[in-house]
Amino acid sequence: MPYSFDQASKDVVKKLQGRDLRPVECLSYATKFRLFNILQETSSRLAFKTEYIPVGFTLLHILEPNIPVPEPEVSAPIALKHDLFMELEANLDVRDSAGGGVGFDKSGGYDIEVQSKSIPNPKLESLQNRKLLDQLPTFMKTCRTDGKNLYVVTEAYELTKDTVLEGTSNGKFSIKGIINQLVKGEAKGRRMRKDSISVPKGSVMAYKLQQLVIENNTCVILHSHHGKKRMTFPGIPKYESAPNPTDRYLEISIATGPWKNDIDPIGRIKEPAHLDFRCLQNEVYKQTERLAELSKNVQEVVFSSFLHMLCEGDRNVLYDLMNKLELNQLGHMGGPGGKILDELRKDSSPPWIDLKDLILYLLQALMVLSDTQLCLLAQSVEMRLLPHQVDLVKSILQPNFKYPWNIPFTLQPQLLAPLQGEGLVITYGLLEECGLKMELNNPRSTWDLEAKMPLSALYGSLSFLQQLSGA
């Protein structure tokens, strides 16, 4: 598959090293993160990053007309180049009757030029405390009711020219020996795929945002995204789903359980208790239990729809569905996403189960993963690898989750045993895309703090898909 827009955007953010700089997730939304575009904060999750989705309006659409608009500052063009090559191979040993190997490699990259357009704080002063329109758009009324926070784009890195992202992937296998009871010999094969994506000039690769505060029918843009948290609509309690008795039980258990006094090696500092792996495990368990309470028919519709989207490898469809749910737009949508919206409109779930929230949970987990991982997840479902992968990912997260430094670890042989040949390559591909350095013939690796979020999202995605696939 090609070097995706999502990969390129994340890499651009790393190269620019700008504080509070965020990548644009999907190419189809790359023109909706320009200066003054308004973004809505998504529902927060324990281990997944907060997403910011465009609402389709700019700041200028909601302010009183005929206001002076500050001129953006434009930087000199910045040239960025990146080449990627990854290779994984595994030896086969099937009951001592056949040997060989499987593997895949992929390459890709980009050669681009970006330019920053920004409105620094001194220029934003001309927009501070401006009156809003008397008739506000519907989305703002919904945000006020639900206590959703809004933000405005104040800096955007845009492509200065049309660009093509290219990528090549190769799959290969060889088997030699007794292939089955009737056949003795050897087999070889190779599968190659080359793709490209055209990214037009003006597409936003990365952006910065600042929060909006609406009070007394005026608009204020906060100078910093940090500091004390404020609500966009002060005085309106932030929307939270109905409390669940299990939530309070887990909160008490984590605070008072027998592990609260665990002693770590001298000199080691672990992250706060609420960031312990047990919190993530309990949260995922609670959500999958709620999934299990849905009717078999609903689970099958949700599962088949997500599997279709994963097989297509189209991140834009997943992102579009997430946006529609976050913005409460349950209208028309084609394809498998439309089938999920149909289920939501006729939702017959038990009253204590929020089907939309469950779907959003899976969507937010999937959006943390790369395009390559989405495709590998589809293959994992088809090869029925999910239970083994859940156990393997859990075995990595559980001992390392709370430590903010690099720690060597060894994968447990009994967990690798069921993953043979192509299944092992697919699984290692999922782990390596999270940021772990994996070698197929060496079970040792190193925990990297940057891998924590994608591994957590992978754990949640695998758990959800496993539950749905067994419906």
Coordinates of C-alpha atoms in Angstrom, one line a residue:
M1 CA 0.0 0.0 0.0
P2 CA 1.2 3.6 -0.5
Y3 CA 2.9 5.7 2.1
S4 CA -0.3 7.1 3.5
F5 CA -1.3 10.7 4.1
D6 CA -1.8 9.9 7.7
Q7 CA 1.8 8.5 8.0
A8 CA 3.2 11.5 6.2
S9 CA 1.3 14.0 8.4
K10 CA 2.5 12.3 11.6
D11 CA 6.1 12.3 10.3
V12 CA 5.9 16.0 9.3
V13 CA 4.9 16.8 12.9
K14 CA 7.9 14.9 14.2
K15 CA 10.3 16.7 11.8
L16 CA 8.9 20.2 12.5
Q17 CA 9.0 19.6 16.3
G18 CA 6.5 22.4 16.9
R19 CA 4.9 22.5 20.4
D20 CA 1.1 21.6 20.2
L21 CA 1.4 20.8 16.5
R22 CA -1.1 18.1 15.5
P23 CA -1.2 15.9 12.3
V24 CA -4.3 15.9 10.0
E25 CA -5.7 12.4 10.0
C26 CA -7.4 12.1 6.6
L27 CA -6.7 13.5 3.1
S28 CA -10.4 14.1 2.5
Y29 CA -10.5 16.5 5.4
A30 CA -7.1 18.2 4.6
T31 CA -8.7 21.5 3.5
K32 CA -10.9 21.7 6.6
F33 CA -8.1 22.5 9.0
R34 CA -7.1 25.9 7.5
L35 CA -6.9 29.2 9.4
F36 CA -10.0 30.1 11.4
N37 CA -11.7 26.7 10.9
I38 CA -13.7 25.7 14.0
L39 CA -13.0 22.2 15.5
Q40 CA -15.0 20.2 18.0
E41 CA -13.3 18.1 20.7
T42 CA -14.3 14.5 20.6
S43 CA -15.4 12.4 23.6
S44 CA -12.4 11.7 25.8
R45 CA -11.2 8.2 26.5
L46 CA -8.9 6.8 29.1
A47 CA -6.0 5.7 26.9
F48 CA -6.8 7.3 23.5
K49 CA -5.8 10.7 22.3
T50 CA -8.5 13.4 21.9
E51 CA -9.5 14.1 18.3
Y52 CA -10.5 17.4 16.9
I53 CA -13.1 17.3 14.1
P54 CA -14.1 20.1 11.8
V55 CA -17.6 21.3 12.1
G56 CA -17.8 22.9 8.7
F57 CA -17.8 26.5 9.9
T58 CA -15.1 29.1 10.4
L59 CA -14.8 31.6 13.2
L60 CA -15.8 34.3 10.6
H61 CA -19.1 32.5 10.0
I62 CA -20.2 33.1 13.6
L63 CA -18.9 36.6 14.3
E64 CA -20.8 39.8 13.5
P65 CA -20.3 40.7 9.8
N66 CA -17.9 43.3 8.3
I67 CA -15.1 42.8 10.9
P68 CA -11.5 43.4 9.9
V69 CA -9.7 40.0 9.3
P70 CA -6.1 39.9 10.4
E71 CA -3.6 39.0 7.6
P72 CA -1.8 35.7 8.2
E73 CA 2.0 35.5 8.6
V74 CA 3.5 33.2 5.9
S75 CA 6.7 31.4 6.5
A76 CA 9.3 30.5 3.9
P77 CA 8.8 27.1 2.2
I78 CA 10.2 24.1 4.2
A79 CA 11.4 21.1 2.2
L80 CA 10.9 17.7 3.9
K81 CA 11.9 14.3 2.6
H82 CA 11.4 10.8 4.0
D83 CA 12.2 7.3 2.8
L84 CA 10.8 4.2 4.5
F85 CA 11.8 0.5 4.2
M86 CA 10.5 -2.3 6.5
E87 CA 11.1 -6.0 6.2
L88 CA 9.8 -8.9 8.2
E89 CA 10.5 -12.6 7.6
A90 CA 9.8 -15.8 9.5
N91 CA 10.9 -19.4 9.1
L92 CA 8.3 -22.1 9.0
D93 CA 8.5 -25.4 10.9
V94 CA 5.3 -27.3 10.6
R95 CA 5.4 -30.6 12.6
D96 CA 8.8 -31.3 11.2
S97 CA 7.2 -32.2 7.9
A98 CA 7.6 -29.0 6.0
G99 CA 9.9 -25.9 6.2
G100 CA 10.2 -22.6 4.4
G101 CA 9.5 -19.1 5.2
V102 CA 7.0 -16.2 4.8
G103 CA 7.5 -12.5 5.0
F104 CA 6.7 -9.1 3.7
D105 CA 8.5 -5.8 3.1
K106 CA 7.2 -2.4 2.3
S107 CA 8.8 0.8 1.2
G108 CA 7.6 4.3 0.5
G109 CA 8.1 8.0 1.4
Y110 CA 7.6 11.5 0.2
D111 CA 9.4 14.6 -1.0
I112 CA 7.3 17.6 -0.1
E113 CA 7.4 21.3 0.6
V114 CA 5.2 22.9 3.3
Q115 CA 4.6 26.5 4.3
S116 CA 3.2 27.8 7.6
K117 CA 0.3 30.2 7.7
S118 CA -0.4 31.6 11.2
I119 CA -2.3 34.2 13.1
P120 CA -0.1 35.0 16.2
N121 CA -1.6 36.2 19.4
P122 CA -1.0 40.0 18.8
K123 CA -3.0 39.8 15.6
L124 CA -5.8 37.7 17.2
E125 CA -6.5 40.7 19.5
S126 CA -8.6 42.3 16.7
L127 CA -11.0 39.3 17.0
Q128 CA -11.2 39.2 20.8
N129 CA -14.5 40.0 22.5
R130 CA -16.3 40.3 19.1
K131 CA -20.1 39.9 19.2
L132 CA -21.6 36.7 17.8
L133 CA -24.4 36.6 15.3
D134 CA -27.8 36.7 16.7
Q135 CA -28.8 33.5 15.0
L136 CA -26.1 30.9 15.8
P137 CA -25.6 27.7 13.7
T138 CA -27.3 24.6 15.0
F139 CA -24.0 22.9 15.8
M140 CA -23.2 25.6 18.4
K141 CA -26.5 25.1 20.1
T142 CA -25.9 21.3 20.3
C143 CA -22.4 21.9 21.7
R144 CA -23.8 24.2 24.3
T145 CA -26.3 21.6 25.4
D146 CA -23.8 18.7 25.4
G147 CA -21.0 20.8 27.0
K148 CA -18.7 20.2 24.0
N149 CA -15.5 22.3 23.7
L150 CA -14.7 24.2 20.5
Y151 CA -11.4 25.3 19.1
V152 CA -10.1 27.5 16.2
V153 CA -7.1 26.8 13.9
T154 CA -4.5 29.5 14.3
E155 CA -1.6 27.9 12.4
A156 CA -1.6 25.5 9.5
Y157 CA 1.2 23.9 7.5
E158 CA 0.0 23.6 3.9
L159 CA 1.6 21.9 0.8
T160 CA 3.0 24.5 -1.6
K161 CA 2.6 22.2 -4.6
D162 CA 0.9 19.1 -5.8
T163 CA 2.5 16.0 -4.3
V164 CA 2.4 12.2 -4.9
L165 CA 2.9 9.7 -2.0
E166 CA 4.1 6.4 -3.3
G167 CA 4.5 3.0 -1.7
T168 CA 5.3 -0.6 -2.6
S169 CA 4.6 -3.8 -0.6
N170 CA 5.8 -7.3 -1.3
G171 CA 4.5 -10.6 0.2
K172 CA 6.4 -13.8 -0.3
F173 CA 6.4 -17.4 0.8
S174 CA 8.2 -20.7 0.2
I175 CA 7.4 -24.2 1.5
K176 CA 9.7 -27.2 1.1
G177 CA 9.2 -30.8 2.2
I178 CA 6.0 -32.8 2.7
I179 CA 3.2 -30.3 2.0
N180 CA 0.4 -32.8 2.8
Q181 CA -0.1 -36.5 2.8
L182 CA -0.1 -36.8 -1.0
V183 CA 2.3 -34.1 -2.1
K184 CA 6.0 -33.8 -1.6
G185 CA 8.0 -31.0 -3.1
E186 CA 8.2 -27.2 -2.8
A187 CA 6.1 -24.1 -3.5
K188 CA 7.1 -20.5 -3.9
G189 CA 5.1 -17.3 -4.4
R190 CA 5.3 -13.6 -4.4
R191 CA 2.7 -10.9 -4.3
M192 CA 3.6 -7.3 -5.1
R193 CA 1.5 -4.2 -4.9
K194 CA 2.4 -0.6 -5.8
D195 CA 0.2 2.3 -5.1
S196 CA 0.3 6.1 -5.1
I197 CA -1.8 8.9 -3.6
S198 CA -2.1 12.4 -5.2
V199 CA -2.2 15.2 -2.6
P200 CA -3.2 18.6 -4.0
K201 CA -1.5 21.9 -3.3
G202 CA -3.0 23.7 -0.3
S203 CA -3.7 20.5 1.7
V204 CA -3.0 20.9 5.4
M205 CA -0.6 18.4 6.9
A206 CA -0.4 19.8 10.4
Y207 CA -2.1 22.5 12.5
K208 CA -2.2 24.3 15.8
L209 CA -5.4 25.2 17.6
Q210 CA -6.6 27.5 20.5
Q211 CA -9.7 27.2 22.5
L212 CA -12.8 29.3 22.1
V213 CA -14.8 30.6 25.0
I214 CA -18.3 31.9 24.4
E215 CA -19.7 34.2 27.1
N216 CA -22.2 37.1 27.1
N217 CA -22.6 36.6 23.4
T218 CA -19.0 37.4 22.7
C219 CA -16.1 35.3 21.6
V220 CA -12.7 35.0 23.3
I221 CA -9.7 33.0 21.9
L222 CA -7.5 31.7 24.7
H223 CA -3.8 32.4 24.2
S224 CA -2.7 29.0 25.4
H225 CA -4.0 25.5 24.9
H226 CA -2.5 24.6 28.3
G227 CA -3.1 25.9 31.8
K228 CA -6.4 25.6 33.7
K229 CA -9.1 23.9 31.7
R230 CA -12.0 26.1 30.7
M231 CA -15.3 25.3 29.0
T232 CA -16.3 26.8 25.7
F233 CA -19.7 27.5 27.3
P234 CA -19.1 28.5 30.9
G235 CA -21.8 27.5 33.4
I236 CA -23.0 24.6 31.3
P237 CA -22.0 21.2 32.8
K238 CA -20.0 19.1 30.5
Y239 CA -22.0 16.2 29.0
E240 CA -21.3 12.8 30.6
S241 CA -23.0 9.5 29.9
A242 CA -25.2 8.1 32.6
P243 CA -23.2 6.8 35.5
N244 CA -22.6 3.1 35.7
P245 CA -22.3 1.3 39.1
T246 CA -19.4 -0.7 37.7
D247 CA -17.5 2.6 37.1
R248 CA -17.6 3.6 40.8
Y249 CA -16.7 0.1 41.8
L250 CA -13.6 0.2 39.6
E251 CA -12.7 3.6 40.9
I252 CA -12.8 2.4 44.5
S253 CA -11.0 -0.8 43.7
I254 CA -8.1 0.9 41.9
A255 CA -7.8 3.4 44.8
T256 CA -8.0 0.9 47.6
G257 CA -7.0 -2.4 46.1
P258 CA -4.1 -4.6 47.3
W259 CA -1.9 -3.3 44.6
K260 CA -2.0 0.3 45.7
N261 CA 1.1 -0.2 47.9
D262 CA 3.1 -2.0 45.3
I263 CA 6.8 -1.2 45.8
D264 CA 8.9 -0.4 42.7
P265 CA 12.7 -0.7 42.5
I266 CA 14.5 2.2 44.2
G267 CA 14.9 5.2 42.0
R268 CA 12.1 4.2 39.6
I269 CA 9.2 6.5 39.1
K270 CA 6.1 5.1 37.7
E271 CA 3.1 7.0 36.2
P272 CA 0.0 7.9 38.4
A273 CA -2.1 5.0 39.6
H274 CA -5.0 5.8 37.3
L275 CA -2.6 5.1 34.4
D276 CA -2.0 1.6 35.5
F277 CA -2.8 -1.1 32.9
R278 CA -5.6 -2.4 35.1
C279 CA -7.5 0.8 34.4
L280 CA -7.3 0.2 30.6
Q281 CA -8.1 -3.5 31.0
N282 CA -11.1 -2.7 33.2
E283 CA -12.4 -0.1 30.8
V284 CA -12.0 -2.4 27.7
Y285 CA -13.6 -5.3 29.6
K286 CA -16.5 -3.1 30.6
Q287 CA -17.1 -1.9 27.0
T288 CA -16.8 -5.4 25.6
E289 CA -19.3 -6.7 28.2
R290 CA -21.8 -4.1 27.0
L291 CA -21.1 -5.2 23.4
A292 CA -22.0 -8.7 24.4
E293 CA -25.4 -7.6 25.7
L294 CA -26.4 -6.3 22.2
S295 CA -28.5 -8.6 20.1
K296 CA -26.6 -11.1 17.8
N297 CA -28.1 -9.3 14.8
V298 CA -26.8 -5.9 15.8
Q299 CA -23.4 -7.3 16.6
E300 CA -23.2 -9.0 13.2
V301 CA -24.2 -5.8 11.4
V302 CA -21.6 -3.8 13.3
F303 CA -18.9 -6.4 12.8
S304 CA -19.6 -7.0 9.0
S305 CA -19.6 -3.2 8.5
F306 CA -16.3 -2.6 10.3
L307 CA -14.7 -5.6 8.6
H308 CA -15.7 -4.3 5.2
M309 CA -14.2 -0.8 6.0
L310 CA -11.0 -2.4 7.3
C311 CA -10.7 -4.6 4.2
E312 CA -11.1 -1.5 2.0
G313 CA -8.3 0.1 4.0
D314 CA -10.1 3.5 3.6
R315 CA -9.3 5.6 6.7
N316 CA -11.5 8.4 5.3
V317 CA -14.7 6.3 5.7
L318 CA -13.9 5.6 9.3
Y319 CA -13.0 9.2 10.0
D320 CA -16.2 10.4 8.3
L321 CA -18.3 8.0 10.3
M322 CA -16.7 9.2 13.6
N323 CA -17.4 12.8 12.6
K324 CA -21.0 12.1 11.9
L325 CA -21.5 10.4 15.2
E326 CA -19.6 13.1 17.2
L327 CA -21.7 15.8 15.5
N328 CA -24.9 13.9 15.9
Q329 CA -25.5 13.7 12.2
L330 CA -27.2 10.4 11.7
G331 CA -28.5 11.1 8.2
H332 CA -27.5 9.5 4.9
M333 CA -24.2 7.8 4.4
G334 CA -23.4 5.2 1.8
G335 CA -21.6 1.9 2.2
P336 CA -21.0 0.0 5.4
G337 CA -21.0 3.2 7.5
G338 CA -24.6 3.8 6.3
K339 CA -25.6 0.4 7.7
I340 CA -24.2 1.4 11.1
L341 CA -26.2 4.6 11.0
D342 CA -29.3 2.6 10.1
E343 CA -28.8 0.6 13.3
L344 CA -28.4 3.7 15.4
R345 CA -31.6 5.3 14.0
K346 CA -33.6 2.2 14.9
D347 CA -31.6 1.4 18.1
S348 CA -33.3 -1.3 20.1
S349 CA -30.5 -1.8 22.6
P350 CA -31.3 -2.1 26.3
P351 CA -31.7 1.4 27.8
W352 CA -28.4 1.1 29.8
I353 CA -26.4 0.5 26.7
D354 CA -25.3 3.4 24.5
L355 CA -24.7 1.9 21.1
K356 CA -23.3 5.1 19.6
D357 CA -20.8 5.4 22.4
L358 CA -19.6 1.8 21.9
I359 CA -19.1 2.4 18.2
L360 CA -17.3 5.7 18.9
Y361 CA -15.0 3.8 21.3
L362 CA -14.0 1.4 18.5
L363 CA -13.7 4.2 16.0
Q364 CA -11.4 6.3 18.2
A365 CA -9.2 3.2 18.9
L366 CA -8.9 2.5 15.1
M367 CA -8.1 6.1 14.3
V368 CA -5.0 5.9 16.5
L369 CA -3.7 3.0 14.3
S370 CA -1.9 3.4 11.0
D371 CA -3.4 2.5 7.6
T372 CA -1.1 -0.5 7.5
Q373 CA -2.5 -1.7 10.8
L374 CA -6.0 -1.3 9.6
C375 CA -5.3 -3.7 6.7
L376 CA -3.4 -6.1 9.0
L377 CA -6.4 -6.2 11.4
A378 CA -8.7 -7.3 8.5
Q379 CA -6.2 -10.1 7.7
S380 CA -6.1 -11.0 11.4
V381 CA -9.9 -11.4 11.5
E382 CA -9.9 -13.6 8.4
M383 CA -7.1 -15.8 9.8
R384 CA -8.8 -16.0 13.2
L385 CA -5.8 -14.6 15.0
L386 CA -7.6 -12.2 17.3
P387 CA -7.6 -14.2 20.6
H388 CA -3.9 -15.0 20.3
Q389 CA -3.1 -11.3 19.5
V390 CA -5.1 -10.0 22.4
D391 CA -3.1 -12.2 24.8
L392 CA 0.2 -11.2 23.2
V393 CA -0.5 -7.4 23.3
K394 CA -1.8 -7.7 26.9
S395 CA 1.5 -9.5 27.9
I396 CA 3.4 -6.5 26.6
L397 CA 1.3 -3.8 28.1
Q398 CA 0.7 -5.3 31.5
P399 CA 4.2 -5.2 32.9
N400 CA 5.4 -2.0 31.0
F401 CA 2.3 0.3 30.9
K402 CA 3.2 2.4 33.9
Y403 CA 6.9 3.0 33.1
P404 CA 7.9 6.2 31.2
W405 CA 11.2 4.9 29.9
N406 CA 12.6 2.2 27.6
I407 CA 12.7 -1.3 29.1
P408 CA 13.8 -4.5 27.4
F409 CA 11.3 -7.3 27.4
T410 CA 10.9 -10.8 25.9
L411 CA 7.7 -12.1 24.3
Q412 CA 6.4 -15.2 25.9
P413 CA 7.1 -18.3 23.8
Q414 CA 3.7 -19.9 24.7
L415 CA 1.9 -16.9 23.3
L416 CA 3.9 -16.9 20.1
A417 CA 3.4 -20.7 19.5
P418 CA -0.1 -20.4 18.0
L419 CA 1.1 -17.6 15.6
Q420 CA 2.9 -19.5 12.9
G421 CA 4.1 -18.4 9.4
E422 CA 2.0 -15.6 7.9
G423 CA 0.1 -15.2 11.2
L424 CA 3.3 -14.3 13.0
V425 CA 4.3 -11.9 10.3
I426 CA 1.0 -10.1 10.5
T427 CA 1.1 -9.9 14.3
Y428 CA 4.7 -8.6 14.3
G429 CA 3.7 -6.1 11.6
L430 CA 0.9 -4.8 14.0
L431 CA 3.4 -4.5 16.8
E432 CA 6.2 -2.8 14.8
E433 CA 3.7 -0.2 13.4
C434 CA 3.1 0.7 17.1
G435 CA 6.7 1.7 17.4
L436 CA 8.3 -1.5 18.8
K437 CA 11.4 -2.8 17.2
M438 CA 10.6 -6.4 16.4
E439 CA 12.7 -9.2 14.9
L440 CA 10.8 -12.3 13.9
N441 CA 13.5 -14.8 14.9
N442 CA 14.3 -13.0 18.1
P443 CA 11.6 -12.7 20.8
R444 CA 13.3 -9.8 22.6
S445 CA 12.3 -6.2 22.1
T446 CA 12.3 -2.9 23.9
W447 CA 9.3 -1.0 25.4
D448 CA 9.1 2.5 24.0
L449 CA 6.8 5.1 25.7
E450 CA 5.7 6.3 22.3
A451 CA 4.3 2.9 21.6
K452 CA 2.0 3.1 24.6
M453 CA -1.0 4.8 23.0
P454 CA -1.0 2.8 19.7
L455 CA -0.5 -0.5 21.7
S456 CA -3.5 0.5 23.9
A457 CA -5.6 1.3 20.9
L458 CA -4.6 -2.0 19.3
Y459 CA -5.5 -3.8 22.5
G460 CA -8.9 -2.1 22.5
S461 CA -9.5 -2.7 18.8
L462 CA -8.6 -6.4 19.0
S463 CA -10.8 -7.0 22.0
F464 CA -13.8 -5.3 20.4
L465 CA -13.4 -7.2 17.1
Q466 CA -12.9 -10.5 18.9
Q467 CA -16.2 -10.0 20.8
L468 CA -18.0 -9.0 17.6
S469 CA -16.5 -11.8 15.5
G470 CA -17.9 -14.4 18.0
A471 CA -21.4 -13.1 17.9

